[in-house]
Coordinates of C-alpha atoms in Angstrom, one line a residue:
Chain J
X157 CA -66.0 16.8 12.0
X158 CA -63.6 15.0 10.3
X159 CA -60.4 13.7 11.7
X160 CA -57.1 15.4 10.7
X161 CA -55.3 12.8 8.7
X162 CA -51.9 12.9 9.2
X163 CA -49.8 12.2 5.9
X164 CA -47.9 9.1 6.8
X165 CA -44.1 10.1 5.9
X166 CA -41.7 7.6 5.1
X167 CA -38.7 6.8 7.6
X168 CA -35.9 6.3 4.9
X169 CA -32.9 8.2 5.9
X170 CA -30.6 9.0 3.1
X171 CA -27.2 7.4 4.3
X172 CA -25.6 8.8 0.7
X173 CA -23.9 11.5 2.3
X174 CA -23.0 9.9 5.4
X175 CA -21.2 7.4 3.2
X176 CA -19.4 9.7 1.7
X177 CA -18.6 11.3 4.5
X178 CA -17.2 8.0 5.7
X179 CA -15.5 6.7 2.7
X180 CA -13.0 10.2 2.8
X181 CA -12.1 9.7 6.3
X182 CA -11.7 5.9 6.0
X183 CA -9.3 7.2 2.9
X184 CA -7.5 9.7 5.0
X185 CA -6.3 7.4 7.8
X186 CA -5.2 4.5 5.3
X187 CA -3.3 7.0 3.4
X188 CA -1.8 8.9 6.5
X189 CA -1.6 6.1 8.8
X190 CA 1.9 4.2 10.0
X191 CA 1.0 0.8 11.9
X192 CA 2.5 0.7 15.4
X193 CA 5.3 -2.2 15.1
X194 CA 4.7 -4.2 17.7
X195 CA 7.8 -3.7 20.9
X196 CA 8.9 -6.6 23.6
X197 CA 8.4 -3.5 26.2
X198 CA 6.2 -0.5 26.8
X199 CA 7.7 2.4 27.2
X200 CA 7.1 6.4 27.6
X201 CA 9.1 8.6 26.5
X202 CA 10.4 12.0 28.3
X203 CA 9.1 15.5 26.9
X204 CA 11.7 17.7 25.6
X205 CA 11.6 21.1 24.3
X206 CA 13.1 19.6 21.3
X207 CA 11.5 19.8 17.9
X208 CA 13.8 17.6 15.5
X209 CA 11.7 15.0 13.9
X210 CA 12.2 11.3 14.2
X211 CA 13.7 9.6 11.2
X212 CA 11.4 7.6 9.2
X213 CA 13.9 5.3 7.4
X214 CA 17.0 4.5 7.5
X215 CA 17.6 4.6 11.3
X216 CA 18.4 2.5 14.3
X217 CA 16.2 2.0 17.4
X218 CA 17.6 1.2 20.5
X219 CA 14.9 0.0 22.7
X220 CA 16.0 0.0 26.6
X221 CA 13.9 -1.2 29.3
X222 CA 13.7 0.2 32.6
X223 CA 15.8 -2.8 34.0
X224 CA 18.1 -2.5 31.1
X225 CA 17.2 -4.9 29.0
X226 CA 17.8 -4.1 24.7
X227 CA 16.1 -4.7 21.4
X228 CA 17.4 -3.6 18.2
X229 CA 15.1 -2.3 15.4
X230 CA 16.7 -1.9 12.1
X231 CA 15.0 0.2 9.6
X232 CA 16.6 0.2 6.0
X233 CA 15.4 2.4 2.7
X234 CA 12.3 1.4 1.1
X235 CA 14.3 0.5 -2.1
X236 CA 15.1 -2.7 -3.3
X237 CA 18.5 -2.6 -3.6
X238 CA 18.7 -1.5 0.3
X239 CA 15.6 -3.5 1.8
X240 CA 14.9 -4.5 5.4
X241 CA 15.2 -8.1 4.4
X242 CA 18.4 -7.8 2.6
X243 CA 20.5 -5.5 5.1
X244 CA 19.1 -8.0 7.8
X245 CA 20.5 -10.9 6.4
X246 CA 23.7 -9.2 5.5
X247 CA 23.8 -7.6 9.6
X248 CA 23.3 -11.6 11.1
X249 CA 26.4 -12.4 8.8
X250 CA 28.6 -9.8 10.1
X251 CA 27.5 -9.6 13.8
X252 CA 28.1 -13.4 13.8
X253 CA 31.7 -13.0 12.3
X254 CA 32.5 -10.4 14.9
X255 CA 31.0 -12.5 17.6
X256 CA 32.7 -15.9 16.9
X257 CA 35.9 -13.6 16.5
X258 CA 35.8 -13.4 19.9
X259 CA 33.9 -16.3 21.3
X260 CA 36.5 -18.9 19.4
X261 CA 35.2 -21.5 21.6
X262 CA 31.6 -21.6 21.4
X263 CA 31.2 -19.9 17.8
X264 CA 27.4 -19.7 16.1
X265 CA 26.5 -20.6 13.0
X266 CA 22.9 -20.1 11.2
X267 CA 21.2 -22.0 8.5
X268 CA 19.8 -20.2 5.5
X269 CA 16.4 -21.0 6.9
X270 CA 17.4 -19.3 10.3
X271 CA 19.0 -16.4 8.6
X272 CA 16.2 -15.8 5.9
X273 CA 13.9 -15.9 9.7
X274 CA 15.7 -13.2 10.8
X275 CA 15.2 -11.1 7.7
X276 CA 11.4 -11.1 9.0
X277 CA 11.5 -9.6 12.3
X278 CA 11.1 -6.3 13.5
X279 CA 12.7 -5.9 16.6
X280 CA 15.2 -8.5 18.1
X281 CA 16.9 -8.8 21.1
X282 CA 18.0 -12.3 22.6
X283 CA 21.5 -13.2 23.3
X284 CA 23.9 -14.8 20.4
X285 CA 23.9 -18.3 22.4
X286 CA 20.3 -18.7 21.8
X287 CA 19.6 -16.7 18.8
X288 CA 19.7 -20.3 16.7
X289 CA 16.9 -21.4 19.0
X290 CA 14.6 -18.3 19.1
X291 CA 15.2 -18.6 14.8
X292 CA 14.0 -21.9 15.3
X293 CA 10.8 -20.2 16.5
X294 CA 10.3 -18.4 13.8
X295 CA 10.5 -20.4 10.9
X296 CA 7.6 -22.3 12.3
X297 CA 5.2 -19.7 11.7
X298 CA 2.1 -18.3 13.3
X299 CA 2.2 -20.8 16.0
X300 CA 5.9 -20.5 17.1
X301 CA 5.2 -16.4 16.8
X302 CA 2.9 -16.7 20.0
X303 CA 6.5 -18.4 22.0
X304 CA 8.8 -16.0 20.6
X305 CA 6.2 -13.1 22.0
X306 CA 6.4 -15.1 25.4
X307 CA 9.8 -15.5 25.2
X308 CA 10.7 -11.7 25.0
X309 CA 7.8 -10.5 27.2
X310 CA 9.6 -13.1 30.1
X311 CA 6.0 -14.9 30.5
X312 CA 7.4 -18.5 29.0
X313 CA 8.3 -19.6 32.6
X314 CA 11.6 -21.2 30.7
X315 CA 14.8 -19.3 33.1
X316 CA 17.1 -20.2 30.2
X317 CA 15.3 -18.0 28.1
X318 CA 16.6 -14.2 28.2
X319 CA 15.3 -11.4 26.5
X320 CA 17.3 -8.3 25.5
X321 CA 20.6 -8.0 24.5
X322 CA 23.4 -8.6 27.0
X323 CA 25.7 -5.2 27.6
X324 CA 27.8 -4.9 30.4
X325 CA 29.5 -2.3 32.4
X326 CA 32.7 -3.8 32.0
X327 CA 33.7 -3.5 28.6
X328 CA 36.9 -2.3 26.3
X329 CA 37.9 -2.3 22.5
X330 CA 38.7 -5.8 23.0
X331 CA 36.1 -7.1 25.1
X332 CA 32.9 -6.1 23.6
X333 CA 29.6 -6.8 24.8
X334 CA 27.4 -8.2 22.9
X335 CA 25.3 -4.9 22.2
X336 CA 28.2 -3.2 20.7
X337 CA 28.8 -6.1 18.3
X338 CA 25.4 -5.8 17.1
X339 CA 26.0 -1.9 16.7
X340 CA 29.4 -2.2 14.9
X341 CA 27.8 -4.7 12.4
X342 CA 25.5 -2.3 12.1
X343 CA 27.5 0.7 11.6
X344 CA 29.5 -2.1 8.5
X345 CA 25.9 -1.9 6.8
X346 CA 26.2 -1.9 2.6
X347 CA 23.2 0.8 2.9
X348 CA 24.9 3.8 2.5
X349 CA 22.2 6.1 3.9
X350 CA 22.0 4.3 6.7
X351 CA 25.6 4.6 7.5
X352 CA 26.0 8.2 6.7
X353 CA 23.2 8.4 9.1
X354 CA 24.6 6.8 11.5
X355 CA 28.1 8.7 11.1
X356 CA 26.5 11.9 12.3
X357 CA 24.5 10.9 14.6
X358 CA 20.6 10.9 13.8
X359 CA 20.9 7.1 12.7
X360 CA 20.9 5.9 16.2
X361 CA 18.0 6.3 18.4
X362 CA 17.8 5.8 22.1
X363 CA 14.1 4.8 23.4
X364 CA 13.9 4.8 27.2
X365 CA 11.1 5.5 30.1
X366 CA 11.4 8.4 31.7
X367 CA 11.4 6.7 34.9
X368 CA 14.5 4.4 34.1
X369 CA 17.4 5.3 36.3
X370 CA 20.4 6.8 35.0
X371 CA 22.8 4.1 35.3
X372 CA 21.2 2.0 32.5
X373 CA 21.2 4.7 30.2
X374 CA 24.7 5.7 31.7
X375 CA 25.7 2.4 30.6
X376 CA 23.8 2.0 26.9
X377 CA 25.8 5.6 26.5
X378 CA 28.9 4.0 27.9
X379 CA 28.9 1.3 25.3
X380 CA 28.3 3.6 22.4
X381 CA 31.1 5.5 23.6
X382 CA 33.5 2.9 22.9
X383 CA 32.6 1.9 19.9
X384 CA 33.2 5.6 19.1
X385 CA 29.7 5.9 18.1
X386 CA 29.9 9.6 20.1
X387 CA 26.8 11.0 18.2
X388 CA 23.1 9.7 18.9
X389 CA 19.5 11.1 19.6
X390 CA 17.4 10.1 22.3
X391 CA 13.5 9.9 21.5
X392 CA 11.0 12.2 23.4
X393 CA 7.9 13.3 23.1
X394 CA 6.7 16.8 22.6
X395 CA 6.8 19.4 25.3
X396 CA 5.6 23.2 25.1
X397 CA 8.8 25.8 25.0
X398 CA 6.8 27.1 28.0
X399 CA 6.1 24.5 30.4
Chain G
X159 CA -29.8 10.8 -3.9
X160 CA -30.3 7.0 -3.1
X161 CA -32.9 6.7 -5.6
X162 CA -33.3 6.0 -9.5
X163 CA -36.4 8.0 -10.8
X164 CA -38.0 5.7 -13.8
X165 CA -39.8 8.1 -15.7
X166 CA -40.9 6.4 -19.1
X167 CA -41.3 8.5 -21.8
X168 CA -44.3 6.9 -23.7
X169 CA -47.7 8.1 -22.6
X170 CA -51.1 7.3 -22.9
X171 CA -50.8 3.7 -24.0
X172 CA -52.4 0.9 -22.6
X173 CA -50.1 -1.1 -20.4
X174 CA -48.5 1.8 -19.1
X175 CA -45.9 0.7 -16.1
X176 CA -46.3 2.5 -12.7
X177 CA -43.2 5.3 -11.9
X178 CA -41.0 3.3 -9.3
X179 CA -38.4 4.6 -7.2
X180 CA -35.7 2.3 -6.9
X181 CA -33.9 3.3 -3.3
X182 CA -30.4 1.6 -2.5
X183 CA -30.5 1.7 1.6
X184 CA -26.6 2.6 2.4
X185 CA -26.8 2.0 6.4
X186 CA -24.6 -1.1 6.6
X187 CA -22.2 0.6 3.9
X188 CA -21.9 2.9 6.2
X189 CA -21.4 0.8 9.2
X190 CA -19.3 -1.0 7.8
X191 CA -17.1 2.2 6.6
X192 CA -17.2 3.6 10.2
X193 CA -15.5 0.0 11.8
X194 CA -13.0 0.5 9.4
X195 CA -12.5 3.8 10.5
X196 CA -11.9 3.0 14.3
X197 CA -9.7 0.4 13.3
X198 CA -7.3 2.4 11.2
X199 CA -7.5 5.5 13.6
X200 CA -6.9 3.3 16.6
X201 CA -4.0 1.1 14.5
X202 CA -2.1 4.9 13.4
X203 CA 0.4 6.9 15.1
X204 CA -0.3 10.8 14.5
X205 CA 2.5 12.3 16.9
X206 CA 5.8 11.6 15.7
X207 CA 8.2 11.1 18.3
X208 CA 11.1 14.4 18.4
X209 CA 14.2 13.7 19.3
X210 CA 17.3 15.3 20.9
X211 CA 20.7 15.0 19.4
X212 CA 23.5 14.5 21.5
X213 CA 27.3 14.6 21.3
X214 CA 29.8 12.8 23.6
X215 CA 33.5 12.7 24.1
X216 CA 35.1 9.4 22.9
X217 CA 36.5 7.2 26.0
X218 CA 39.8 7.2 24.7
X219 CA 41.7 7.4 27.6
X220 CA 43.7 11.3 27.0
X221 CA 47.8 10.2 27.7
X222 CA 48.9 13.9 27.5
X223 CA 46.3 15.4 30.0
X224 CA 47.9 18.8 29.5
X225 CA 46.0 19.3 26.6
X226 CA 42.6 18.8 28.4
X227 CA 40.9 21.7 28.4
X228 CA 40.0 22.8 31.6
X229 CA 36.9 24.6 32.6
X230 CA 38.5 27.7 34.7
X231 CA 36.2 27.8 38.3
X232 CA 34.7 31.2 38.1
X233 CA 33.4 29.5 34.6
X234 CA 32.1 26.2 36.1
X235 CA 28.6 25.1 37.2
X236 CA 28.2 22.1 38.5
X237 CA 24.7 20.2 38.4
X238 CA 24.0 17.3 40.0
X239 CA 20.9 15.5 39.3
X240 CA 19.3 12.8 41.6
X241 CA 16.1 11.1 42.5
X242 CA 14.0 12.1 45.7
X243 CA 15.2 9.3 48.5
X244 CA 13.5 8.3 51.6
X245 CA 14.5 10.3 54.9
X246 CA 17.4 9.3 56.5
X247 CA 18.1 6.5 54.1
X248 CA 19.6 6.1 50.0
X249 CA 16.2 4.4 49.0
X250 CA 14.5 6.0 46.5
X251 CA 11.3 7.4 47.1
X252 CA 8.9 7.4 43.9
X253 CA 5.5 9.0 43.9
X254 CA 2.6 7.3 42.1
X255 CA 5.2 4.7 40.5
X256 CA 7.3 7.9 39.4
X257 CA 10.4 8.8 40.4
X258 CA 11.0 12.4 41.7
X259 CA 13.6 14.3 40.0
X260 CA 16.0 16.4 42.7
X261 CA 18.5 18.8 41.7
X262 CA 21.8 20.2 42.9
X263 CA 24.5 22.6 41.7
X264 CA 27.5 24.3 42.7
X265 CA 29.5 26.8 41.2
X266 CA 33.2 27.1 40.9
X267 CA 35.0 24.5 43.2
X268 CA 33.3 21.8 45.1
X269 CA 33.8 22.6 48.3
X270 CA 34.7 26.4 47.2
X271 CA 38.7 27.4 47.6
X272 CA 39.0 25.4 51.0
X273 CA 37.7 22.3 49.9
X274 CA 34.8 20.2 51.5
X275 CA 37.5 17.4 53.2
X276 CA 40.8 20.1 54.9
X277 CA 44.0 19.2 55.4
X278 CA 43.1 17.3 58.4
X279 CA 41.2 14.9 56.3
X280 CA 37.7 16.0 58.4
X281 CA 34.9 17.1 56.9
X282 CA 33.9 20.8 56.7
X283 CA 30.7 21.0 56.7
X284 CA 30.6 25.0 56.3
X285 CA 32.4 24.9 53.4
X286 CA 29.7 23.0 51.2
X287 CA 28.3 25.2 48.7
X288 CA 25.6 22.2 47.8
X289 CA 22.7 23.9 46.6
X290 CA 19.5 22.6 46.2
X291 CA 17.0 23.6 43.0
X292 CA 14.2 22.4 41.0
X293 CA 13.1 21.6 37.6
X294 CA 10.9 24.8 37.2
X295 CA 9.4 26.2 34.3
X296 CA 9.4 30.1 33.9
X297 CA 6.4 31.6 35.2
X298 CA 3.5 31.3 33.3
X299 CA 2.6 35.1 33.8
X300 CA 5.7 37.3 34.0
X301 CA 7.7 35.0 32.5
X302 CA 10.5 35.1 34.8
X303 CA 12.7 32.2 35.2
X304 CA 12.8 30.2 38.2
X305 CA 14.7 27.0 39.8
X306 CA 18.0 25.9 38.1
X307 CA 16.7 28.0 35.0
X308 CA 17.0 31.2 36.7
X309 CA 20.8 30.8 38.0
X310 CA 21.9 29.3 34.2
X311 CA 19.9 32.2 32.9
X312 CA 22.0 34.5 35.7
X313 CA 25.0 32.9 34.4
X314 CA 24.6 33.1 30.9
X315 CA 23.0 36.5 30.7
X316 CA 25.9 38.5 28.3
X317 CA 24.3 35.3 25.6
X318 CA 21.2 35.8 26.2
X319 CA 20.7 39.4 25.8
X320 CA 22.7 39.7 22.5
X321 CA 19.9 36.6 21.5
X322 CA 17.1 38.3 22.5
X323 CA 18.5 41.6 20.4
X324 CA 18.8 39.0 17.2
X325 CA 15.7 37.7 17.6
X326 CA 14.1 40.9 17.5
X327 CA 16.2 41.9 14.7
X328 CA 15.0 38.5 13.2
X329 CA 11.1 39.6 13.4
X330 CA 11.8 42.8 12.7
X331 CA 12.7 41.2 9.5
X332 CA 16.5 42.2 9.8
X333 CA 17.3 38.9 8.2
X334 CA 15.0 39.4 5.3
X335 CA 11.7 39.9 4.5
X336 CA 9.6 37.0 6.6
X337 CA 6.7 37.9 3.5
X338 CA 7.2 34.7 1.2
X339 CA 8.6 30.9 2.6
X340 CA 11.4 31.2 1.0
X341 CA 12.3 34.3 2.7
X342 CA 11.4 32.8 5.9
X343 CA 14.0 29.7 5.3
X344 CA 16.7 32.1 4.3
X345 CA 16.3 34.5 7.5
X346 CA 15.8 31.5 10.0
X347 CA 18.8 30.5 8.1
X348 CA 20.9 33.5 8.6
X349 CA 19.7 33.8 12.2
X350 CA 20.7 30.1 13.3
X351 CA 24.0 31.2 12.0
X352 CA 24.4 34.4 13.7
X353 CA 23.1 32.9 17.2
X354 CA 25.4 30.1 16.8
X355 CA 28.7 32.5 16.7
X356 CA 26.6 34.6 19.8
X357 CA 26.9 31.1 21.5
X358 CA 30.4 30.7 20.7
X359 CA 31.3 34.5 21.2
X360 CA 34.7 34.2 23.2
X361 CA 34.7 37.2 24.4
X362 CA 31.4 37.4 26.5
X363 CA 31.3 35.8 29.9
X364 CA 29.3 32.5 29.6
X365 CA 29.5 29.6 31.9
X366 CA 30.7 25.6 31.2
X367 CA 28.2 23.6 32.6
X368 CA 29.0 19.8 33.9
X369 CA 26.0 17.7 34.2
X370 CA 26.8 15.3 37.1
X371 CA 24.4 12.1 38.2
X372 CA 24.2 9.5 40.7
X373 CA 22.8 6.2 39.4
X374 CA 19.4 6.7 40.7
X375 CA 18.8 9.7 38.7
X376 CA 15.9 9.2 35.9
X377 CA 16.5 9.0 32.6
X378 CA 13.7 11.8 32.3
X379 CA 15.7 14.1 34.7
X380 CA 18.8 14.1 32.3
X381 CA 16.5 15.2 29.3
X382 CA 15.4 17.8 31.7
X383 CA 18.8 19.2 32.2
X384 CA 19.8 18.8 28.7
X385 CA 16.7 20.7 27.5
X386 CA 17.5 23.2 29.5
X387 CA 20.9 23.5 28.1
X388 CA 19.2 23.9 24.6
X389 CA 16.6 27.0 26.3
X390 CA 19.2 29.2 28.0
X391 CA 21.6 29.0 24.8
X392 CA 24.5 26.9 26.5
X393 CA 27.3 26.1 24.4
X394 CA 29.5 24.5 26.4
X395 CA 28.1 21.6 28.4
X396 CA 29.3 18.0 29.2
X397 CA 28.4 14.8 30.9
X398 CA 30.3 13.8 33.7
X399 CA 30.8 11.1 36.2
X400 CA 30.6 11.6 40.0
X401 CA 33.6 12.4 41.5
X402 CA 34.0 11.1 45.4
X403 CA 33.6 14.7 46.9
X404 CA 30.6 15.6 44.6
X405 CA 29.3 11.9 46.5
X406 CA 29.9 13.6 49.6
X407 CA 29.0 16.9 49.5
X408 CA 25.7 15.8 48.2
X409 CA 25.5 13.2 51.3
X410 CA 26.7 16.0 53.8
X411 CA 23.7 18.2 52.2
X412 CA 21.4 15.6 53.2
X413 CA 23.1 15.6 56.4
X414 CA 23.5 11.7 56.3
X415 CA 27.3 12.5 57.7
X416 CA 27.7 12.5 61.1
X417 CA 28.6 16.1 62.3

């Protein structure tokens, strides 16, 4: 008897498809996908029943910490008449005008270099006094981006260094903290969707943890009050009618 | 697919070339596709945050405080919202690094007609009307509302029926036919409009809520209440500071006052 020969069959998987296959979905997150900026703080948001989307340009985040601390992202048209770059700029000029306005005796003053810095960042958040220093940072590039990251996340061991925007409790029309400088320079932008959006309301953005007690955001509120910026939205994530 | 079939046309002749199958192996294409992949799925944010608008008074102090308009007290309802403290003591008490939302209301006057502190300056301890509730969500099988949701909904009922009446008319296709989108935009339209003046309808009883909170309150407690607001069809509704009696009633509820 003869043995039973198996045919020998050949192992060659046809990967065609499965590249195909891949190649859409690679397509489909590069088209749909938004990269996550990068944020001084970690926070999660509170659901709410609510189901008005979040702007995508032309808005201000406010960024609050649970121990109050504050970054500002500014987010300007994608056209380049009203860029991110250019509105920056112009917002350092103006919130440095208001703040020297007030601080007669210690004014700032920013190079070109320093201001053009700014332009670059996403968000910011260190007080006026030391903005010209943290500036400094980030003209130098890659390697003063890992300090400035230090710097904000409090790991630098340097005490002088603080992160966030100062606001205060104690504040009038006359004595503003430094927060609602940045947010009156803000609301003077040239971008006039940005300030129509900020007029009524959905141009200001209020990003907390749920867990952060309601005297900070008592306060944040407090300070937009003030300004008579009476209109904001607070972000929140997405929450069943039922539950 | 992977493969290019060389079939030569000639015949017969004498160096004829073997048929060969020329096969392109696509694994590390493929690979290489799939780390891309992870990377941009992992890099992407799908869920867009929501957000909740919000409109406050300006702090202008008010000179001429007669034209204040002031919420009559068979109107007013008073919550109070405030973080779960440890016993006997104002320390709060979070749970798995979470702080525990606590809820109190009163309606009318704090204190009712006779007022928590009497003439005598002493506190009366029977006159607190303090009253504790919860964050609850209506139940998932009748649907009936419970915690602070069921007394708003108590309060605002006159609203809430003549919404519930639109809303049928609304799928009943009382607004317009709900058939193409268009007619869908025009009728939520129209209803958003007719609800609105419902919400405003001066003549039906409805209550003015005051949303009260001590300092230790979370930040997610306040989107609770203020979601709330938005469920029940509230139109009037304000942020307010704590008054001193609010303080104390909600310290004589705790019974942190010495009787």
């Amino acid at each position: 008897m003869g043995r039973v020969k198996i045919a020998k069959k050949s192992t060659f998987i046809d990967m065609t498809a499965m590249s195909d296959v891949t190649v859409l979905l690679l397509t489909f997150f590069m088209l749909t996908s938004t990269f996550l900026s990068k944020e001084p703080t970690t926070v999660i948001t509170p659901p709410s029943v609510s189901e008005d989307k979040v702007q995508e340009t032309n808005y201000v985040q406010v960024l609050v910490s649970p121990k109050g601390q504050i970054w500002l992202t500014m987010n300007n048209d994608t056209s380049a008449d009203y860029s991110n770059e250019k509105m920056k700029m112009a917002l350092l000029d103006k919130v440095t005008e208001i703040y020297n306005e007030q601080h007669k005796n210690k004014p700032v003053k920013f190079t070109d270099q320093q201001k053009y810095a700014f332009s670059k960042l996403g968000s910011f958040g260190v007080p006026m006094s030391q903005m010209g220093e943290f500036l400094n940072l980030a003209i130098k590039g890659q390697e003063g981006q890992t300090d400035m990251d230090k710097w904000l996340d409090g790991t630098d061991n340097n005490p002088n260094h603080i992160s966030g925007i100062p606001i205060s409790k104690e504040q009038d029309e006359n004595h503003l903290s430094e927060f609602q400088m940045w947010m009156k320079a803000m609301r003077q932008t040239d971008n006039p969707k940005l300030a129509e959006k900020i007029k009524d309301g959905s141009g200001v953005a209020i990003k907390a943890d749920q867990n952060t007690s309601f005297e900070v955001i008592h306060t944040v509120m407090d300070n937009l009050q003030t300004i008579r910026m009476n209109k904001f939205t607070f972000l929140t994530a997405l929450k069943g009618a039922s539950e | 697919m992977a493969e290019i079939q060389q079939n030569d046309a000639g015949g017969g002749k004498k160096g004829r070339q073997k048929k060969m199958a020329i096969r392109v192996d696509f694994t590390p294409m493929v690979d290489m596709n799939m780390l891309l992949i992870t990377f941009f799925m992992l890099c992407t944010t799908m869920i867009k945050s929501q957000t909740l608008t919000i409109a406050l008074p300006t702090n202008e102090k008010i000179e001429n405080k007669e034209n204040l308009n002031q919420a009559s007290a068979e109107d007013a309802v008073t919550i109070i919202l405030d973080a779960k403290r440890k016993a006997g003591s104002s320390e709060v008490d979070s749970v798995n690094g979470k702080v525990v939302p606590v809820v109190y209301y009163y309606e009318g006057k704090p204190g009712g007609d006779e007022g928590i502190i009497g003439a005598d300056g002493k506190i009366h301890h029977e006159n607190n009307n303090l009253k504790e509730s919860a964050f609850l969500s209506s139940d998932a099988k009748t649907g009936t509302a419970r915690g602070i949701r069921e007394l708003i909904q108590k309060r605002n009922k006159a609203v809430l029926e003549k919404i519930t009446e639109l809303k049928k008319k609304y799928e009943n296709g009382g607004f317009g036919s709900l058939e193409t989108k268009e007619g869908r935009e025009k009728a939520q339209e129209a209803y958003n409009k007719a609800a609105s003046e419902i919400r405003r309808d001066s003549t039906l009883a409805k209550p003015v809520i005051i949303i009260k909170s001590t300092p230790n309150a979370s930040y997610e407690s306040l989107i609770n209440v203020l979601d709330e607001m938005q469920i029940n069809q509230i139109a009037k509704y304000q942020i307010d500071n704590m008054t001193q009696i609010d303080s104390v009633m909600v310290l004589d509820y705790r019974g942190m006052l010495n009787k």
